[in-house]
Structure formats: C-alpha cells, structure tokens
C-alpha cells in the first residue's frame, strides 16, 4: 500500500512539476526583453512615451536601456560600448531613438557604427498614408527595402589626379542575394502581392545587372509573389503621379536612400515614418529616422509617432500581431480625431497629452 | 604679264591680312582656361550654324524607338503646315544592331548640321556590357554637357501641386554614367563614378549664366556630400566657387534625399537646380511627374558646338507605340526649343502658343492626362488654333 501511495505521490509531483514547467515556459516566452536605446535630443522623451503606451497595452515587453556613445576600444578602433553590444546580441531585438551626428568627435556616425557592428543589411520602411494627417497623396501603401551595406555608399573614394575624383560603387553577389531573399520573405510573411526591383541596368550594365540577376533568382524560388523590374527614373515618375501602383520595392543603397525618403515625403515626412534594420544572426533594430531636434528637446513638444510606429513594426516582427494592431489603431485614431495633436502635425498639444490620449484609447479597447 | 601682277599683289595682301586677323582672334599662346573665357565672351556656348541654302536650316532628325517615329512625323507635319524654314535630315538608328555604325552615322550627321531632334533609343539591358547605351554614347561623343529641363505647372492640367516653376540643369557626360565597370573576382562588381573639376566648373558656370539670363534669383546644388565626401564634395566646391562670381544670385545646397522629400511636399520653394548626372535623372523625373507627366515636358541637351532636343524624361513609350494615344506635347515643345535655338523665335512662339492653348483651353487631353483624345486629334487641334499666323 505504501508503495502504491508513494508512486501516487510521485505521479502527482511529476504532474505538478510538469505543470510548473509549462507555466514557467509560457511566461518566459511571453515576456521578451528588448534593448532600448533612447538616443539624444528628443530621444529620451519619446522613448518614455513609447514605454508608457506599451505598459497601457500590457505588451509583454521588458526594456533594457543602453547607451551607445562610441568609445575607443583596444587597438584604437572606435566601437560601441561592450554592454550595449552584449545586450543586443542576447536580446536580438532593439528599439532606437535618434542619435546625434558628431561633427568633430573623431569617430564615424553612430548609425554607421551600429550598421557595421551588427551587419544590418536591410533597411525596411513601410510607408502608409496616415488618416487624419492630410498630404496631397492619399492611399499610399508601399514598403521600400533597401540594401544597407554596399552600393554607392561603400565609402571608397580616391583622388586620381588633382581635380579628378573616382567614387566606387560596389555590388557583390552575396549582398544582392541576401537582400533579394529578404525582400521576398518579407513579402510572403506580410501578405504583400508583388515585389519590384528598382535598377538602372541600361546604364550600369554590370553592377545593376548583377543585382537584377539575383532578384530574378530569388523570384524563381518564391513564385507565389509577383516580380517586376522597373527603371529608377520610371519609378520616380510614376511614384509622384500614382503611388498606389507600387507594393514592395527592393533596390541597392543609393536608390533606396532617395526613394525611401521620397516615400516618407508622400505620407508626411520623417516625423511619422517607421523604419527597421534587419541584420545577420536574427538581429533587428527598429528606429525613428528623424533628427534629434535639439531646439524642442526637453520641452514636451516632441511627436512620438515615428518611434511608436517603429515599435509597432517591432511587435509584428516578433509575432505579437494582436498588440501591434491595438497600439497602431489607437495611434491612428488619436491622430484622426484631431483633438490632441502635437505641433508638427498641426495641433498644439504636448507630447505627454498625446501619449495619455493614446494610452486611454488602448485601455478602452480592452 | 604686267596686268596680272597688278591684280596679284593686292590679292596676296588681302589674303595675308585676313589670315593674320583670324589667327589673332584665337591666340594659341593664351592658356586654355582664359582662351575658353575669351571664346565664351565673344561667342555664347552652342551658337547655331548660320542658315544656308536660301535661309533654310537643315536639322538632323533621329526618330528613335517606340513612340518616337510617330511623334517625329507629327513634328514634320506641323512644320510643313506652318511653313517653317527647316529641312529634316532623317537618320534611322536601329538599336537592335550590335554594331555601332548606325549611331556613328547619326553623330556624323549631327556634326554636319549642328542641331538635332531626337527620339529615345531603347537599350536592352539584358545584353552584355559591350553593348553600350546609344543615347549615352551620343551625349558623351558630342560632349553635350548640359541637360536643361524646365518644369512649369500648366493651367489646364490638374496636378496635386500648383505654381511649380523649376529649371533643372543636369551634368550630362560624367558622374555615374561613365560606363566604367569591371568584375574583379566573380561576384564582385565595381562601378566607377567620376567627378572632375573641369566638368563641374563648366556645368556650374552654365547654371549660373542661365539663371542670370533668365532673371532667376536662386540656384540650389543637389548633392550627397555627407556620404560621398570627395566626389560630391568636389562638385559642391566648384559650385560655391562659381557662385562667388554671381553675387546677385542666392546659392544654397541640399542633400538629394531631403530634396526629393521637399519636392513632394513643397516644390514651390525651388528655382534653379544644378546637380550631377544620376541625381539629375531622379530629380528631373520627379519634377516631370509633379507637373503632369512625361508627355508634357521637353528637354534640351547643349554642348559647346552642338544641341540636341528631345522629350525631357527620355521615354521610349514602347507599350503605347503605334496606338495613336501618345501625348505629342513634349516632342512639339522640344521642337519649339529647337526653333528658339535656331533664332527662329517668331515661329517658335507661334507654335508654342498654339500648343499651350490646346493643352490648357480646349481640354483635348490624351490618356496620360486623364482624357480620351488621340495624338492626331491633338495635332489637328493645334493646327486649327485661331490667329495661327506668324508675326514678324
């Protein structure tokens, strides 16, 4: 009888322990840690706003704040602080505010340093018209995916003779393949219908030709997504006349820089545009692309929309679609309402008032 | 014998005097840059050849591909109707041929006549790099260093932005379009972007001179010198140098991505813009889109000795070729620019007035402007415009 009783107890224990394990696992996968880099200028205020809104939405995110001011490492090379790098490598997901570009600090721009450290090869910018913030363009709904490591921004320049400068545009097979594959994966994961490669292969036959070839190869592997190719000038021409004809655009560095800013201009500027950088090894850093706005820093006048929409993009990347949808809807509803809007959107409310309005809406949605 | 001698001496004297005079005009002992300025002050860049053969000009016409041939025919039809003293020497260029004979013939014809009207030649980008873009070859061989496009809002055309008046001056021969590429190892391709001081100074000087001639007050240089510090840095430096010689014109600069953002939100802030080749491609297409599309804006390519006129956005229009739906406005306005270049201003103004009244008043729009008119209807309507007479 004692044997049966002991095995019964053991069984219960096992079941209880198993139950505990499952509970622990569930809560561990629910609460995710994200590295937060507040940045400079208005960075800290808008980061606080985003954290407040996430708390109100009960999003399972734990924030780990880090500073990325460059320090000189052993050997004299500039690098980001080791604790920031460690945190990013551990958490894999990061949210970044605007960083100050140093002019005479001796080290390169922080964005460049981050890009190199984590091999952030794809810059993704979804441009969706914001209802309530009127621009001459309505119904914009496209995504620009830009190769972020090479191309015209390789930084390789030399003065051949006095008065003749040569700047090298580098296109490699590996980088082009990587970005093309990512573009099609993104299209598939986000239910986008088509991918358009933007190029100038009529003039730059070998370089853009290589890029185009890799895009075509990736298209073969993803036959469920429609693939088209278009010249850069045709894209520019059609974009300002009818942006609704475009879906996902993939392109090398320079064209991507110009086109992504063009699309940001269509929806209202950098103050309302989200952006994400995807790196190797599953690292992804989402950021607001506007400047630090030192003139309004600390005055509670900043608009947290760009950072908030980037954070929403981050939630989608992590698979938390429910929370993403809730927060995004609350944000758009608040802007559409026109009662509480920050100065850059045409209103005269404070940043904290705008944030509180969104928090209230999020809570009401539950 | 003695009678002949009396003729010969003054004849020889006149020959010697004329040759001395012509030698003095271009003094080879002057350094090249001063010689250039000296030449420029005597003769403005791209002086048209004088009309020969009874006051009629001969102009090279390259129909091109796609909608090019039908638009070229409409130009000829309109010129014949208006009795314009221009004869066209048609040179067909087959862009599918691998040999460059056709384009070389065209270049020779342009050298002969000095002026050309051109449709776009298609470049199949799936062909190997040995097949160069015919359009680019023409521009670089003839050294047509300035591409000028004037984008203006037209009253009868509905667009999202109003009151746009931007003049875009784009360097046309170097920069990213140098076609210098090589594959170092399989899978690694380098493409060279060349920026030189001489060409940057030349285009900046052209931009400021044009701004002064047309009474413009502001020139904006478009660049990406924060990233391409040496290349675009040199371009910007040259622009600043030239700007110091034109104190009445305000000079500022803008980074290309910010420029495109500003263009789609507030294009009215721009006046004259000068930039290297690739940014010029982007900005000119954005501006053409803002004022109503590729069917409305003409473009001109000017060099020291030659001038070639075409549509501003250089489209082949393959998909609408031979459907009688293309908008002839751009090509016809380009032919007006051609007439202005030949100093036939009366004809140019007459035709331009007729075209603009058709586009703005009678509302006979083609498909690209949202209407249902055909190309031939538009051309017929232009010819039927009232008071269509030449006033000298």
PDB file of C-alpha atoms in Angstrom, chain A residues 200 203-204 232-233 254-255 258, chain B residues 135-137 139-140 143-148 168-179 192-196 199-200 202-203 222-224 231-232 235 256 273-285 301 310 312 314:
ATOM      1  CA  UNK A 200      19.457  51.367 -63.758  1.00  0.00           C
ATOM      2  CA  UNK A 203      23.493  52.428 -67.951  1.00  0.00           C
ATOM      3  CA  UNK A 204      25.176  50.429 -65.199  1.00  0.00           C
ATOM      4  CA  UNK A 232      14.680  54.128 -61.334  1.00  0.00           C
ATOM      5  CA  UNK A 233      13.504  57.101 -63.380  1.00  0.00           C
ATOM      6  CA  UNK A 254      21.628  54.912 -53.143  1.00  0.00           C
ATOM      7  CA  UNK A 255      18.340  54.405 -54.965  1.00  0.00           C
ATOM      8  CA  UNK A 258      16.426  58.518 -52.292  1.00  0.00           C
TER       9      UNK A 258
ATOM     10  CA  UNK B 135      21.734  57.622 -76.112  1.00  0.00           C
ATOM     11  CA  UNK B 136      24.642  57.882 -73.676  1.00  0.00           C
ATOM     12  CA  UNK B 137      27.142  57.326 -76.490  1.00  0.00           C
ATOM     13  CA  UNK B 139      25.735  62.554 -75.483  1.00  0.00           C
ATOM     14  CA  UNK B 140      29.310  61.796 -74.493  1.00  0.00           C
ATOM     15  CA  UNK B 143      30.059  66.433 -75.359  1.00  0.00           C
ATOM     16  CA  UNK B 144      26.517  67.677 -74.727  1.00  0.00           C
ATOM     17  CA  UNK B 145      27.393  68.615 -71.198  1.00  0.00           C
ATOM     18  CA  UNK B 146      24.226  70.376 -70.038  1.00  0.00           C
ATOM     19  CA  UNK B 147      20.774  68.830 -69.899  1.00  0.00           C
ATOM     20  CA  UNK B 148      18.187  71.514 -69.286  1.00  0.00           C
ATOM     21  CA  UNK B 168      16.783  71.648 -63.740  1.00  0.00           C
ATOM     22  CA  UNK B 169      20.334  71.730 -65.052  1.00  0.00           C
ATOM     23  CA  UNK B 170      21.975  68.351 -65.017  1.00  0.00           C
ATOM     24  CA  UNK B 171      25.541  67.409 -65.828  1.00  0.00           C
ATOM     25  CA  UNK B 172      25.183  65.113 -68.807  1.00  0.00           C
ATOM     26  CA  UNK B 173      28.507  63.439 -69.549  1.00  0.00           C
ATOM     27  CA  UNK B 174      30.229  62.123 -66.423  1.00  0.00           C
ATOM     28  CA  UNK B 175      29.270  61.102 -62.912  1.00  0.00           C
ATOM     29  CA  UNK B 176      27.605  57.721 -62.519  1.00  0.00           C
ATOM     30  CA  UNK B 177      27.045  57.390 -66.251  1.00  0.00           C
ATOM     31  CA  UNK B 178      30.701  56.971 -67.092  1.00  0.00           C
ATOM     32  CA  UNK B 179      30.026  53.312 -68.009  1.00  0.00           C
ATOM     33  CA  UNK B 192      33.182  53.956 -61.118  1.00  0.00           C
ATOM     34  CA  UNK B 193      31.593  57.354 -60.607  1.00  0.00           C
ATOM     35  CA  UNK B 194      33.899  60.044 -61.954  1.00  0.00           C
ATOM     36  CA  UNK B 195      33.660  63.692 -60.917  1.00  0.00           C
ATOM     37  CA  UNK B 196      36.130  66.142 -62.407  1.00  0.00           C
ATOM     38  CA  UNK B 199      33.263  69.487 -65.888  1.00  0.00           C
ATOM     39  CA  UNK B 200      31.822  70.525 -62.530  1.00  0.00           C
ATOM     40  CA  UNK B 202      31.592  74.035 -66.569  1.00  0.00           C
ATOM     41  CA  UNK B 203      28.122  72.900 -65.542  1.00  0.00           C
ATOM     42  CA  UNK B 222      21.828  68.918 -55.127  1.00  0.00           C
ATOM     43  CA  UNK B 223      24.426  66.504 -53.771  1.00  0.00           C
ATOM     44  CA  UNK B 224      25.228  63.744 -51.301  1.00  0.00           C
ATOM     45  CA  UNK B 231      33.202  63.149 -55.206  1.00  0.00           C
ATOM     46  CA  UNK B 232      30.166  65.260 -54.412  1.00  0.00           C
ATOM     47  CA  UNK B 235      31.144  69.171 -57.150  1.00  0.00           C
ATOM     48  CA  UNK B 256      19.397  64.654 -52.543  1.00  0.00           C
ATOM     49  CA  UNK B 273      18.668  73.338 -59.523  1.00  0.00           C
ATOM     50  CA  UNK B 274      22.093  72.091 -60.615  1.00  0.00           C
ATOM     51  CA  UNK B 275      23.362  68.586 -59.990  1.00  0.00           C
ATOM     52  CA  UNK B 276      25.478  65.660 -61.201  1.00  0.00           C
ATOM     53  CA  UNK B 277      24.157  63.055 -63.598  1.00  0.00           C
ATOM     54  CA  UNK B 278      22.279  60.470 -61.542  1.00  0.00           C
ATOM     55  CA  UNK B 279      20.613  62.866 -59.118  1.00  0.00           C
ATOM     56  CA  UNK B 280      19.590  64.848 -62.177  1.00  0.00           C
ATOM     57  CA  UNK B 281      17.842  61.762 -63.513  1.00  0.00           C
ATOM     58  CA  UNK B 282      15.885  61.300 -60.291  1.00  0.00           C
ATOM     59  CA  UNK B 283      15.018  64.954 -59.714  1.00  0.00           C
ATOM     60  CA  UNK B 284      14.006  65.629 -63.320  1.00  0.00           C
ATOM     61  CA  UNK B 285      11.679  62.632 -63.351  1.00  0.00           C
ATOM     62  CA  UNK B 301      20.990  68.914 -74.354  1.00  0.00           C
ATOM     63  CA  UNK B 310      14.204  65.528 -77.084  1.00  0.00           C
ATOM     64  CA  UNK B 312      12.514  65.664 -71.017  1.00  0.00           C
ATOM     65  CA  UNK B 314      13.580  60.286 -72.369  1.00  0.00           C
TER      66      UNK B 314
END
